[in-house]
Amino acid sequence: MINMQSLISFSSLRTVSLIGDYAKGFYLPLFIFSISNGNLALAGLAYMFDFLPRLLLIPFFGNLADSKNCLWIIRSLESSRILLLFVWYIFYSYPYIWLVSPIITVCSGILMVFYETTASRILNNNQMINFQTKSQLFEPAARLLGPMLIGASLAILDNKNSIFIIIFIYIVTFIINIKTIRIRNLEADLKRLSNKLIDLTGFKFHFTNKYFLLITLAGILLNLFFGVFQTLLIPIMRSHYQTSESLSTLPNVLGGIISLLLAFCILKIMQNKNKIFFAYMGAISLFLSAILIASDLGIIFFSFAFGLLITGSSLFGIFFRIERVRLIPAEKLGNILGANTSILLISAPLAGGVVYLLEKYFSSLAMLIILSFFCSIIIILILFVYQKRIYEKAKDYYLK
């Protein structure tokens, strides 16, 4: 019988892994900005290439997670992240050593798919919904703690030795995984085994289910907003607001704290609200973030804008993650989740590409203002269309 400990363990596993991912995600532009003497175009390219391999490879591993027990592969991937970070540390002065970062990002992406598909095998339906909700609410904490740990380490360590913070987080993730996911929990269902490494049914599902495609498009725009903000955060703090390297983490720290407080307060207020209301509140938070960015009132308001972005991402994510599992057939969960994750990742290299192409024509702040308004407004429009098309057909579900 599954107890509450399994739910807590899966939520902890995903959250700690994300802390490491966000720490590494924050460290990469900091590293690039440092070694390139503030080259914004290189920072954009690095962000684009960091996610490009993950975009191409995740669907295949989604199919693998759906078909059989691949626990030994996952343990290998978690070990590889740690090993690659040691390689980064040893060859730190080598100009192209940052190219290990995309490999680590691939490992992390595959692990996220595996954690979710494994949770769906072990947890019952109500626990799975709780896992989705808790995971999304814990994400602001991960976004806060990852960069904050890197920022705090810079006060006592140099840029090179800060890598050990990320290594330690991934070691903790590995330990939690060993305690959470065991072979006996992952019995292979031989009837579902697939001989195909490449299975495109997950991608086809997006185009045969227009509702799934709509919320995926909204998710892409949300990730694009976040990707551009993450790419430009260090350049804006260092160049526009003239902060030091350690103070450049301020939006992550203040923004993370603000987002946690806002998410807690909003959830108390919205406890009995229907599910799509979470999505609207998330989209409105994104729009308010865009307004604060455009106001250019200083680093405190800029940090608050980042907090609103994290809050909006979490609130929309609650709706998206629950809705996604509801729309996907249970027997194809891993395959379609892998494809969906891959499609959502289009926004990551796109964000880096946009920064690379526009940096000749706009300042960092102007780019962020344009993209933030574009993404938030389109997301609100998508939600309006989605509600009109599907909400009335499944009203009882959304009012639960």
PDB file of N, CA and C in Angstrom, residues 15-24 26-27 30 141-159 161-170 172-173 245-246 249-250 252-254:
ATOM      1  N   THR A  15      12.307  18.287  -6.537  1.00  0.00           N
ATOM      2  CA  THR A  15      12.667  19.642  -6.102  1.00  0.00           C
ATOM      3  C   THR A  15      14.173  19.799  -5.934  1.00  0.00           C
ATOM      4  N   VAL A  16      14.823  18.825  -5.290  1.00  0.00           N
ATOM      5  CA  VAL A  16      16.276  18.918  -5.073  1.00  0.00           C
ATOM      6  C   VAL A  16      17.015  18.875  -6.410  1.00  0.00           C
ATOM      7  N   SER A  17      16.548  18.015  -7.320  1.00  0.00           N
ATOM      8  CA  SER A  17      17.164  17.967  -8.653  1.00  0.00           C
ATOM      9  C   SER A  17      17.024  19.313  -9.358  1.00  0.00           C
ATOM     10  N   LEU A  18      15.853  19.945  -9.228  1.00  0.00           N
ATOM     11  CA  LEU A  18      15.632  21.261  -9.838  1.00  0.00           C
ATOM     12  C   LEU A  18      16.523  22.336  -9.211  1.00  0.00           C
ATOM     13  N   ILE A  19      16.765  22.238  -7.901  1.00  0.00           N
ATOM     14  CA  ILE A  19      17.669  23.195  -7.253  1.00  0.00           C
ATOM     15  C   ILE A  19      19.039  23.153  -7.930  1.00  0.00           C
ATOM     16  N   GLY A  20      19.515  21.924  -8.184  1.00  0.00           N
ATOM     17  CA  GLY A  20      20.785  21.775  -8.891  1.00  0.00           C
ATOM     18  C   GLY A  20      20.721  22.316 -10.307  1.00  0.00           C
ATOM     19  N   ASP A  21      19.594  22.053 -11.004  1.00  0.00           N
ATOM     20  CA  ASP A  21      19.441  22.533 -12.385  1.00  0.00           C
ATOM     21  C   ASP A  21      19.441  24.054 -12.443  1.00  0.00           C
ATOM     22  N   TYR A  22      18.708  24.696 -11.513  1.00  0.00           N
ATOM     23  CA  TYR A  22      18.642  26.159 -11.517  1.00  0.00           C
ATOM     24  C   TYR A  22      19.964  26.777 -11.062  1.00  0.00           C
ATOM     25  N   ALA A  23      20.669  26.087 -10.176  1.00  0.00           N
ATOM     26  CA  ALA A  23      22.002  26.563  -9.786  1.00  0.00           C
ATOM     27  C   ALA A  23      22.939  26.525 -10.993  1.00  0.00           C
ATOM     28  N   LYS A  24      22.897  25.416 -11.724  1.00  0.00           N
ATOM     29  CA  LYS A  24      23.735  25.287 -12.919  1.00  0.00           C
ATOM     30  C   LYS A  24      23.295  26.272 -14.003  1.00  0.00           C
ATOM     31  N   PHE A  26      21.964  29.157 -13.564  1.00  0.00           N
ATOM     32  CA  PHE A  26      22.406  30.499 -13.190  1.00  0.00           C
ATOM     33  C   PHE A  26      23.921  30.627 -13.353  1.00  0.00           C
ATOM     34  N   TYR A  27      24.631  29.547 -13.070  1.00  0.00           N
ATOM     35  CA  TYR A  27      26.094  29.578 -13.128  1.00  0.00           C
ATOM     36  C   TYR A  27      26.610  29.736 -14.558  1.00  0.00           C
ATOM     37  N   LEU A  30      26.742  33.298 -15.865  1.00  0.00           N
ATOM     38  CA  LEU A  30      27.731  33.972 -15.014  1.00  0.00           C
ATOM     39  C   LEU A  30      29.137  33.608 -15.469  1.00  0.00           C
ATOM     40  N   ALA A 141      10.758  27.600  -4.771  1.00  0.00           N
ATOM     41  CA  ALA A 141      11.828  27.392  -3.791  1.00  0.00           C
ATOM     42  C   ALA A 141      13.109  26.935  -4.489  1.00  0.00           C
ATOM     43  N   ALA A 142      12.961  26.073  -5.505  1.00  0.00           N
ATOM     44  CA  ALA A 142      14.127  25.606  -6.264  1.00  0.00           C
ATOM     45  C   ALA A 142      14.748  26.759  -7.045  1.00  0.00           C
ATOM     46  N   ARG A 143      13.901  27.570  -7.662  1.00  0.00           N
ATOM     47  CA  ARG A 143      14.409  28.740  -8.410  1.00  0.00           C
ATOM     48  C   ARG A 143      15.113  29.721  -7.483  1.00  0.00           C
ATOM     49  N   LEU A 144      14.665  29.784  -6.232  1.00  0.00           N
ATOM     50  CA  LEU A 144      15.282  30.671  -5.243  1.00  0.00           C
ATOM     51  C   LEU A 144      16.598  30.087  -4.731  1.00  0.00           C
ATOM     52  N   LEU A 145      16.558  28.829  -4.281  1.00  0.00           N
ATOM     53  CA  LEU A 145      17.703  28.250  -3.596  1.00  0.00           C
ATOM     54  C   LEU A 145      18.895  28.002  -4.518  1.00  0.00           C
ATOM     55  N   GLY A 146      18.627  27.537  -5.759  1.00  0.00           N
ATOM     56  CA  GLY A 146      19.724  27.251  -6.676  1.00  0.00           C
ATOM     57  C   GLY A 146      20.627  28.459  -6.906  1.00  0.00           C
ATOM     58  N   PRO A 147      20.102  29.552  -7.484  1.00  0.00           N
ATOM     59  CA  PRO A 147      20.938  30.741  -7.688  1.00  0.00           C
ATOM     60  C   PRO A 147      21.426  31.363  -6.382  1.00  0.00           C
ATOM     61  N   MET A 148      20.608  31.294  -5.318  1.00  0.00           N
ATOM     62  CA  MET A 148      21.013  31.896  -4.044  1.00  0.00           C
ATOM     63  C   MET A 148      22.254  31.193  -3.487  1.00  0.00           C
ATOM     64  N   LEU A 149      22.299  29.873  -3.621  1.00  0.00           N
ATOM     65  CA  LEU A 149      23.468  29.127  -3.145  1.00  0.00           C
ATOM     66  C   LEU A 149      24.720  29.494  -3.932  1.00  0.00           C
ATOM     67  N   ILE A 150      24.542  29.680  -5.257  1.00  0.00           N
ATOM     68  CA  ILE A 150      25.684  30.110  -6.076  1.00  0.00           C
ATOM     69  C   ILE A 150      26.115  31.517  -5.673  1.00  0.00           C
ATOM     70  N   GLY A 151      25.131  32.415  -5.508  1.00  0.00           N
ATOM     71  CA  GLY A 151      25.443  33.797  -5.112  1.00  0.00           C
ATOM     72  C   GLY A 151      26.136  33.860  -3.762  1.00  0.00           C
ATOM     73  N   ALA A 152      25.655  33.070  -2.789  1.00  0.00           N
ATOM     74  CA  ALA A 152      26.256  33.053  -1.460  1.00  0.00           C
ATOM     75  C   ALA A 152      27.674  32.482  -1.508  1.00  0.00           C
ATOM     76  N   SER A 153      27.875  31.480  -2.359  1.00  0.00           N
ATOM     77  CA  SER A 153      29.199  30.863  -2.458  1.00  0.00           C
ATOM     78  C   SER A 153      30.232  31.837  -3.019  1.00  0.00           C
ATOM     79  N   LEU A 154      29.770  32.762  -3.886  1.00  0.00           N
ATOM     80  CA  LEU A 154      30.694  33.732  -4.486  1.00  0.00           C
ATOM     81  C   LEU A 154      31.251  34.710  -3.462  1.00  0.00           C
ATOM     82  N   ALA A 155      30.551  34.819  -2.318  1.00  0.00           N
ATOM     83  CA  ALA A 155      31.041  35.708  -1.264  1.00  0.00           C
ATOM     84  C   ALA A 155      32.240  35.112  -0.540  1.00  0.00           C
ATOM     85  N   ILE A 156      32.378  33.778  -0.583  1.00  0.00           N
ATOM     86  CA  ILE A 156      33.484  33.124   0.124  1.00  0.00           C
ATOM     87  C   ILE A 156      34.371  32.283  -0.803  1.00  0.00           C
ATOM     88  N   LEU A 157      33.839  31.938  -1.995  1.00  0.00           N
ATOM     89  CA  LEU A 157      34.596  31.136  -2.958  1.00  0.00           C
ATOM     90  C   LEU A 157      34.769  31.914  -4.259  1.00  0.00           C
ATOM     91  N   ASP A 158      35.704  31.497  -5.074  1.00  0.00           N
ATOM     92  CA  ASP A 158      35.809  32.104  -6.399  1.00  0.00           C
ATOM     93  C   ASP A 158      34.842  31.400  -7.354  1.00  0.00           C
ATOM     94  N   ASN A 159      34.781  31.916  -8.574  1.00  0.00           N
ATOM     95  CA  ASN A 159      33.839  31.393  -9.566  1.00  0.00           C
ATOM     96  C   ASN A 159      34.064  29.903  -9.813  1.00  0.00           C
ATOM     97  N   ASN A 161      35.429  27.467  -7.830  1.00  0.00           N
ATOM     98  CA  ASN A 161      35.092  26.577  -6.720  1.00  0.00           C
ATOM     99  C   ASN A 161      33.594  26.540  -6.414  1.00  0.00           C
ATOM    100  N   SER A 162      32.837  27.500  -6.958  1.00  0.00           N
ATOM    101  CA  SER A 162      31.383  27.490  -6.771  1.00  0.00           C
ATOM    102  C   SER A 162      30.729  26.277  -7.448  1.00  0.00           C
ATOM    103  N   ILE A 163      31.447  25.655  -8.369  1.00  0.00           N
ATOM    104  CA  ILE A 163      30.939  24.447  -9.029  1.00  0.00           C
ATOM    105  C   ILE A 163      30.645  23.350  -8.009  1.00  0.00           C
ATOM    106  N   PHE A 164      31.385  23.329  -6.906  1.00  0.00           N
ATOM    107  CA  PHE A 164      31.182  22.283  -5.899  1.00  0.00           C
ATOM    108  C   PHE A 164      29.798  22.368  -5.247  1.00  0.00           C
ATOM    109  N   ILE A 165      29.187  23.537  -5.272  1.00  0.00           N
ATOM    110  CA  ILE A 165      27.823  23.675  -4.746  1.00  0.00           C
ATOM    111  C   ILE A 165      26.866  22.831  -5.584  1.00  0.00           C
ATOM    112  N   ILE A 166      27.008  22.923  -6.903  1.00  0.00           N
ATOM    113  CA  ILE A 166      26.141  22.161  -7.816  1.00  0.00           C
ATOM    114  C   ILE A 166      26.410  20.665  -7.669  1.00  0.00           C
ATOM    115  N   ILE A 167      27.682  20.302  -7.547  1.00  0.00           N
ATOM    116  CA  ILE A 167      28.055  18.894  -7.366  1.00  0.00           C
ATOM    117  C   ILE A 167      27.389  18.324  -6.116  1.00  0.00           C
ATOM    118  N   PHE A 168      27.448  19.074  -5.031  1.00  0.00           N
ATOM    119  CA  PHE A 168      26.857  18.608  -3.768  1.00  0.00           C
ATOM    120  C   PHE A 168      25.346  18.388  -3.912  1.00  0.00           C
ATOM    121  N   ILE A 169      24.652  19.309  -4.587  1.00  0.00           N
ATOM    122  CA  ILE A 169      23.200  19.189  -4.766  1.00  0.00           C
ATOM    123  C   ILE A 169      22.858  17.932  -5.563  1.00  0.00           C
ATOM    124  N   TYR A 170      23.621  17.656  -6.617  1.00  0.00           N
ATOM    125  CA  TYR A 170      23.353  16.469  -7.430  1.00  0.00           C
ATOM    126  C   TYR A 170      23.678  15.177  -6.680  1.00  0.00           C
ATOM    127  N   VAL A 172      23.192  14.823  -3.416  1.00  0.00           N
ATOM    128  CA  VAL A 172      22.009  14.675  -2.551  1.00  0.00           C
ATOM    129  C   VAL A 172      20.838  14.096  -3.347  1.00  0.00           C
ATOM    130  N   THR A 173      20.667  14.566  -4.597  1.00  0.00           N
ATOM    131  CA  THR A 173      19.609  14.028  -5.464  1.00  0.00           C
ATOM    132  C   THR A 173      19.790  12.534  -5.676  1.00  0.00           C
ATOM    133  N   GLU A 245      29.274  41.311  -9.086  1.00  0.00           N
ATOM    134  CA  GLU A 245      28.977  39.926  -9.470  1.00  0.00           C
ATOM    135  C   GLU A 245      28.108  39.236  -8.433  1.00  0.00           C
ATOM    136  N   SER A 246      28.411  39.444  -7.140  1.00  0.00           N
ATOM    137  CA  SER A 246      27.639  38.783  -6.089  1.00  0.00           C
ATOM    138  C   SER A 246      26.223  39.363  -5.990  1.00  0.00           C
ATOM    139  N   THR A 249      22.906  38.299  -8.173  1.00  0.00           N
ATOM    140  CA  THR A 249      21.959  37.239  -7.803  1.00  0.00           C
ATOM    141  C   THR A 249      20.727  37.799  -7.090  1.00  0.00           C
ATOM    142  N   LEU A 250      20.692  39.094  -6.839  1.00  0.00           N
ATOM    143  CA  LEU A 250      19.602  39.691  -6.061  1.00  0.00           C
ATOM    144  C   LEU A 250      18.208  39.387  -6.622  1.00  0.00           C
ATOM    145  N   ASN A 252      17.192  36.784  -8.189  1.00  0.00           N
ATOM    146  CA  ASN A 252      16.884  35.396  -7.862  1.00  0.00           C
ATOM    147  C   ASN A 252      16.516  35.228  -6.391  1.00  0.00           C
ATOM    148  N   VAL A 253      17.256  35.926  -5.517  1.00  0.00           N
ATOM    149  CA  VAL A 253      17.007  35.804  -4.079  1.00  0.00           C
ATOM    150  C   VAL A 253      15.709  36.509  -3.693  1.00  0.00           C
ATOM    151  N   LEU A 254      15.623  37.810  -3.987  1.00  0.00           N
ATOM    152  CA  LEU A 254      14.411  38.560  -3.648  1.00  0.00           C
ATOM    153  C   LEU A 254      13.209  38.056  -4.426  1.00  0.00           C
TER     154      LEU A 254
END
